[in-house]
Coordinates of C-alpha atoms in Angstrom, one line a residue:
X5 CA 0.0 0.0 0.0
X6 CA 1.3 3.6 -0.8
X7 CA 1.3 6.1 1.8
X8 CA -1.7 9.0 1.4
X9 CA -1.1 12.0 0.0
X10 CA 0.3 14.5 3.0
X11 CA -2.6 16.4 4.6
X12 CA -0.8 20.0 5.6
X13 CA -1.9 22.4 7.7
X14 CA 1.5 24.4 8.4
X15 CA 2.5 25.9 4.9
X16 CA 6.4 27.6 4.6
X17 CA 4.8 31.2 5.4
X18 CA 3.6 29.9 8.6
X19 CA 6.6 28.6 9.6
X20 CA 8.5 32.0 8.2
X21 CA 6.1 33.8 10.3
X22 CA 6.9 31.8 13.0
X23 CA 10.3 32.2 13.1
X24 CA 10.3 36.0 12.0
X25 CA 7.8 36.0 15.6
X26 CA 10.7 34.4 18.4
X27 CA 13.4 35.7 16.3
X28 CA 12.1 39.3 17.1
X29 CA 10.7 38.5 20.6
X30 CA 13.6 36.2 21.5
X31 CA 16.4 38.6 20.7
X32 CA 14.7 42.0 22.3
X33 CA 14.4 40.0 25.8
X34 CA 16.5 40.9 28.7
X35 CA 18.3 37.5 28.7
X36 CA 18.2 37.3 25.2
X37 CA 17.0 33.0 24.0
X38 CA 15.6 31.2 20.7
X39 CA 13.5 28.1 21.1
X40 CA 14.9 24.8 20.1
X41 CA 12.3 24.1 17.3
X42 CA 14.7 26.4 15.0
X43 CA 18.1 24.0 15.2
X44 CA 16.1 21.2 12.8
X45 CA 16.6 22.6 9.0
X46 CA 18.2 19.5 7.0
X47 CA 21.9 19.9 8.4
X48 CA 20.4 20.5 11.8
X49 CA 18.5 17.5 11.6
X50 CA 21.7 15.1 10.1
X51 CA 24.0 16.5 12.6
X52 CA 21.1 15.8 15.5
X53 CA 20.9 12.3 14.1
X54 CA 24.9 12.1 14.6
X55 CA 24.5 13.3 18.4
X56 CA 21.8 10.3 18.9
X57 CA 24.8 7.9 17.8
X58 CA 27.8 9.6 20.0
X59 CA 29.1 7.6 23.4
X60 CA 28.0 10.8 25.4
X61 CA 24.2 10.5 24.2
X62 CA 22.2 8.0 26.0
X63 CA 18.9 9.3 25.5
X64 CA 18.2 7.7 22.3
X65 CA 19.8 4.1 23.3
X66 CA 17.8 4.3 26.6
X67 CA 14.1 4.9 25.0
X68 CA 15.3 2.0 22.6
X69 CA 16.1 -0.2 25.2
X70 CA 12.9 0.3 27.1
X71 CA 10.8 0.1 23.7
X72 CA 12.6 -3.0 22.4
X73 CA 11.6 -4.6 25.7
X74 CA 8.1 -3.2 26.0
X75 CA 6.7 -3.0 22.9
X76 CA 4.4 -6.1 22.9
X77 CA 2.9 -4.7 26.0
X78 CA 1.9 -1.9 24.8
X79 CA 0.4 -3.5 21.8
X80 CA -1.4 -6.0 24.4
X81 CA -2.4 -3.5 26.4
X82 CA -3.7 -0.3 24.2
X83 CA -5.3 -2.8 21.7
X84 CA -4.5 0.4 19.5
X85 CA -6.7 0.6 16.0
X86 CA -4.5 3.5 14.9
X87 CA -1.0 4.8 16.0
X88 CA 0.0 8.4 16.2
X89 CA 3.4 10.0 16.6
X90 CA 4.1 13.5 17.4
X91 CA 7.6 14.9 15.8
X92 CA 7.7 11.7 13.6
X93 CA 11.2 12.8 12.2
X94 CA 12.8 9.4 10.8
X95 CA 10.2 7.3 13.0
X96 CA 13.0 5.0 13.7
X97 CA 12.3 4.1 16.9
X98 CA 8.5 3.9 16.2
X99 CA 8.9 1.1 14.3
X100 CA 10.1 -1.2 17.4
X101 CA 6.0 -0.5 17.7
X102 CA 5.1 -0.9 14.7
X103 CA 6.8 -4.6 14.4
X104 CA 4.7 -5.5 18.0
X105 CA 1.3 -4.3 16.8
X106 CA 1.8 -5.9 13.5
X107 CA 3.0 -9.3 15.3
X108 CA -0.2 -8.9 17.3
X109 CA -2.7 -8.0 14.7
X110 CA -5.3 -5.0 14.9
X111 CA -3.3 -1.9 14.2
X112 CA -4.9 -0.4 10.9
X113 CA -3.7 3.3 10.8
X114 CA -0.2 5.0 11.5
X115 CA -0.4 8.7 11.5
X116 CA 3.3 10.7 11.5
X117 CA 2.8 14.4 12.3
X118 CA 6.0 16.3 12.1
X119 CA 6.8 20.0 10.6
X120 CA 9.0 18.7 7.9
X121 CA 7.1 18.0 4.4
X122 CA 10.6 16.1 2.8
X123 CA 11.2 14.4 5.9
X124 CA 7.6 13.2 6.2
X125 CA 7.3 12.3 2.5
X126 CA 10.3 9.9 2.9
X127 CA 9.6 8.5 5.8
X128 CA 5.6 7.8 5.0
X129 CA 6.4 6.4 1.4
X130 CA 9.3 4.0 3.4
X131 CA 6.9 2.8 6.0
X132 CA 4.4 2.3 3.7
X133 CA 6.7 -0.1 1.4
X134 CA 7.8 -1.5 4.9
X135 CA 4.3 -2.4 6.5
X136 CA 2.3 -2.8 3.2
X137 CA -1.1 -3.6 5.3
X138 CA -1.3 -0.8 7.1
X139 CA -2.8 2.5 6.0
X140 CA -0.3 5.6 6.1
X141 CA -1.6 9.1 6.6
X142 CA 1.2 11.6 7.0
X143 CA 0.1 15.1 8.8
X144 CA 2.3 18.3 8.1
X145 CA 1.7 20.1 11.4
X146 CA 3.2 21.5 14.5
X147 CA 2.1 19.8 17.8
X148 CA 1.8 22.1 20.0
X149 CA -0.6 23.9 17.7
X150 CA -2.2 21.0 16.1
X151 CA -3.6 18.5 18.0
X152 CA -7.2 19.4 17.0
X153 CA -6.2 17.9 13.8
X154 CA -5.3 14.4 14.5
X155 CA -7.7 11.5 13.2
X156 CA -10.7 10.5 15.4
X157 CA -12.4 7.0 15.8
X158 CA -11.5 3.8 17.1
X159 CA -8.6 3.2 19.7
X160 CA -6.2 5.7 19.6
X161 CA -2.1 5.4 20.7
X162 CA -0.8 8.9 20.6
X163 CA 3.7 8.4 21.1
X164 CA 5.7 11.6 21.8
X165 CA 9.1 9.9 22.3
X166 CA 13.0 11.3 22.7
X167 CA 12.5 13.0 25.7
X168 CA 10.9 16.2 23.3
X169 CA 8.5 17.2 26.4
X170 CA 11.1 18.4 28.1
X171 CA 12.1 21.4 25.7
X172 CA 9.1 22.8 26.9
X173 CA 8.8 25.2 29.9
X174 CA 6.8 23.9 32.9
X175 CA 3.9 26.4 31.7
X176 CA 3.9 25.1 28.3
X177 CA 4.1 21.4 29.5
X178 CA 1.3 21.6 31.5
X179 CA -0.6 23.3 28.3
X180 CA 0.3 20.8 26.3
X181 CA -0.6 17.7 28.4
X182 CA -4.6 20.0 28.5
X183 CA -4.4 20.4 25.1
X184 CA -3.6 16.7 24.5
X185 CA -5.8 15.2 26.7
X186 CA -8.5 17.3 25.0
X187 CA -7.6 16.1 21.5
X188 CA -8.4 12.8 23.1
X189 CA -11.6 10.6 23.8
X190 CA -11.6 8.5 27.1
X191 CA -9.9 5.5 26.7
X192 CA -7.2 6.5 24.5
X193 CA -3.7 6.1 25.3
X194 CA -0.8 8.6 25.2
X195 CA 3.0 7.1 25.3
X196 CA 5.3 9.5 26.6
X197 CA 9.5 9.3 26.6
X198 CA 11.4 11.1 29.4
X199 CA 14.8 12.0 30.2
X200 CA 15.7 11.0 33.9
X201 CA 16.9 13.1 36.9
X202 CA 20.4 11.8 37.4
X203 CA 23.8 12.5 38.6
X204 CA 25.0 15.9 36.1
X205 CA 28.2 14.2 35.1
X206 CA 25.8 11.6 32.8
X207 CA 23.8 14.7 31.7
X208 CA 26.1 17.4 30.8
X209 CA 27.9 15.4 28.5
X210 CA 25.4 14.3 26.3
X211 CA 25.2 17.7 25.3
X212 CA 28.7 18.4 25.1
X213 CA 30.0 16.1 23.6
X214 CA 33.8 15.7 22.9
X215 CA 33.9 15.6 19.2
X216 CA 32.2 18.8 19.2
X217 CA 29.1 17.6 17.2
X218 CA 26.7 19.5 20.0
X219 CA 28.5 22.7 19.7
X220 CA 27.6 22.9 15.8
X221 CA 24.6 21.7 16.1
X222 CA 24.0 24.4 18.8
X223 CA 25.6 27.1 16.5
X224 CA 23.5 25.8 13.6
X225 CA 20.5 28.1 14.5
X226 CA 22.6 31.0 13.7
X227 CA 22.9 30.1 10.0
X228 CA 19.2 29.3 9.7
X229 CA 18.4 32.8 11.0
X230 CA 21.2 34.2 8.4
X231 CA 19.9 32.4 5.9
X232 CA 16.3 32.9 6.3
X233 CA 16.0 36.0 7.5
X234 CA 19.2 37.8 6.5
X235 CA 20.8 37.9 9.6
X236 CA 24.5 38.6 9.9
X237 CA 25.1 36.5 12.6
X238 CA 28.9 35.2 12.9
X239 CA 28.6 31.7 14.2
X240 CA 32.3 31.6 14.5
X241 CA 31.6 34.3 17.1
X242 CA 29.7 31.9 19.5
X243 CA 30.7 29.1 22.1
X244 CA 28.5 26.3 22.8
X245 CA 27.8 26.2 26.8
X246 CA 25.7 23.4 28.7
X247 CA 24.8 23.8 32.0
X248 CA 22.9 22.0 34.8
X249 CA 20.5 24.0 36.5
X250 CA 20.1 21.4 40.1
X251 CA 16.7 24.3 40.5
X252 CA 14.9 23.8 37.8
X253 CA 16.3 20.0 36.9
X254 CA 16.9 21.1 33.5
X255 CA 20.3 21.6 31.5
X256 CA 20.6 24.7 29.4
X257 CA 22.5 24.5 26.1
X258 CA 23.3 28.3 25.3
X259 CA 25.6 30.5 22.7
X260 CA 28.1 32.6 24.1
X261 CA 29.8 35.7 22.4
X262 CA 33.3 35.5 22.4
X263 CA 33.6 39.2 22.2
X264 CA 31.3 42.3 22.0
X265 CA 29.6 42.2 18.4
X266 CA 26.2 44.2 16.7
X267 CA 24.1 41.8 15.1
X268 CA 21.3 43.1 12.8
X269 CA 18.4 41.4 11.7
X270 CA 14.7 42.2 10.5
X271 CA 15.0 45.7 11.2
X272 CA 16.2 45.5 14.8
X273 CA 20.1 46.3 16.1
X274 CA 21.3 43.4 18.4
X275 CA 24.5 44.1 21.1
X276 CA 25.9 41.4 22.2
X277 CA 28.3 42.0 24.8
X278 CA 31.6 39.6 25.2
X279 CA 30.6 36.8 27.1
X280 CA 26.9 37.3 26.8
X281 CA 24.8 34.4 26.7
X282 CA 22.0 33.3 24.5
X283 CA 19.7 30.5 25.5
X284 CA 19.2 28.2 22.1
X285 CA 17.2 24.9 24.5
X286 CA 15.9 23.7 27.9
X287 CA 15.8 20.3 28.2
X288 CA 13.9 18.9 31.7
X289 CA 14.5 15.6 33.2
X290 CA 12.0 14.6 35.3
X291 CA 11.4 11.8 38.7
X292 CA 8.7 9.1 37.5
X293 CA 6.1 10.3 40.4
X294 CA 6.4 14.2 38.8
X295 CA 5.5 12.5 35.9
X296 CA 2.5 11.1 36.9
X297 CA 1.6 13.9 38.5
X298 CA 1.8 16.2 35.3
X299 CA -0.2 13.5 33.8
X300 CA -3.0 13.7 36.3
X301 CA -3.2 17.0 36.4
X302 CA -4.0 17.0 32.6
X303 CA -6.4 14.4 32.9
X304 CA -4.0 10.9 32.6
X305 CA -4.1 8.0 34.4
X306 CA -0.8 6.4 34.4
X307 CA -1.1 2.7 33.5
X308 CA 2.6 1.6 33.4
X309 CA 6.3 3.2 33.6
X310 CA 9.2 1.3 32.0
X311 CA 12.9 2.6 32.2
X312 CA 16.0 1.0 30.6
X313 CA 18.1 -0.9 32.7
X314 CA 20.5 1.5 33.9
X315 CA 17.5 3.6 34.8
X316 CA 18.1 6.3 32.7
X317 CA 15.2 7.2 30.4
X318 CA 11.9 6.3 31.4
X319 CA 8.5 5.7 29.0
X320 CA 5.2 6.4 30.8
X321 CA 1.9 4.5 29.1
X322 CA -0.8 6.6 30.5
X323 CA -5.0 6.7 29.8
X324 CA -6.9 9.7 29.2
X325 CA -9.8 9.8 31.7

């Protein structure tokens, strides 16, 4: 079976406008940041894809640990009728899912939602070769916006793997979880991936890692705001900085000036003092009971929590109420 054509719902103007939006807001600020969303163009994306395969990153081996293991209980127990995966990207991991469900039997629809037409027209056409039975509908859309778009009917698996929760502030977590729980009928299931509280000396190097990969990653944002909005950004200019912040139980990835520069973009005049800091992602680890109590809040019921062995990553299956 061929996948569907894409159904889209975030053109290239939206996302434009989008950027154009925290580029302007982000920059004017007092502590001046940029939300992570913006690192992903297609060299973002490959070099992101190299981090999940570096000795220092053990989020992604984690999750795949815990899904490997799990996945035919989660099939057995969400009886799922169609799949649905936030931020599909590559779906790599999602197909440790796929395999249960279609080892099992009953799994009719998978539904990838991710910004990225190219990356969703590959990987939909792929799966579809893959898993020939199963009907493939590919959604162009941003999930925190979005979720009013997903498919209705029959049982419904919604997966937000990789630990992606956690780039959102505390406020916009909990509006999320609502907003997801609202998309939602009673009964349906949500599968969430989240990065662990653990000692900072595991943390801090998986985003700074040794080879440097993190750091151009990190710096990457700065050419898509050049590039797309005509920025004049020296990347050269900027030092990648991780930090763990032990208040918040988050770790910061941030740009640093190496010495005093004007930067000028869409209209506005941007100082950067030497040594100033600019905050590029937030990523939250989290204590399984917080978890479930984020859940709750939004309306969950937490049915099961897996980790890996090591106790790293953990995957919550959880029922909307």
């Amino acid at each position: 079976m061929t996948a569907e054509p894409l159904e889209i719902y975030l053109e290239e103007g939206d996302l434009e406008r989008g950027l154009r939006d925290d580029v302007r807001a982000g920059l004017s600020a007092g502590r001046k940041w940029l939300p992570p969303k913006w690192f992903y163009d297609a060299r973002g994306s490959e070099l992101f894809e190299e981090i999940t395969r570096l000795p220092e990153y053990y989020p992604t081996r984690a999750e795949r640990a815990v899904l490997a293991a799990h996945a035919p209980d989660i099939a057995a127990l969400t009886g799922a009728k169609t799949l649905i995966e936030l931020g599909s990207g590559s779906s790599e991991k999602t197909r440790l899912l796929l395999d249960a469900f279609t080892r099992r039997g009953g799994l009719g629809t998978f539904v990838p939602l991710d910004v990225s037409v190219s990356a969703l027209r590959g990987s939909t056409a792929q799966i579809a070769a893959d898993y020939p039975r199963l009907r493939v509908r590919g959604i162009v859309g941003d999930f925190t916006r979005q979720l009013d778009r997903l498919p209705t009917g029959g049982r419904r698996l919604v997966v937000f793997l990789g630990g992606t929760i956690g780039n959102l502030l505390p406020a916009e977590r909990a509006e999320f979880l609502m907003a997801m729980r609202a998309a939602l009928e009673v009964g349906d299931w949500l599968l969430l991936g989240t990065d662990l509280v653990k000692d900072p000396s595991v943390i801090v190097p998986a985003y700074d890692d040794a080879a440097g990969v993190t750091a151009e990653f990190n710096r990457n944002v700065l050419h898509v705001i050049n590039r797309e909005l005509g920025a004049d950004f020296d990347p050269a200019a900027f030092e990648h900085v991780a930090v763990w912040d032990s208040d918040h139980e988050w770790i910061e990835m941030r740009l640093r000036a190496t010495r005093s520069m004007t930067v000028r973009v869409l209209g506005l005049t941007v100082d950067f003092a030497a040594g100033e800091e600019l905050r590029t992602e937030v990523s939250a680890k989290f204590h399984p009971e917080g978890i479930a109590a984020e859940l709750a809040t939004a309306g969950f019921a937490t049915a099961e929590f897996w980790t890996d062995p090591d106790a790293l990553f953990g995957v919550t299956l959880a029922r909307a109420r």
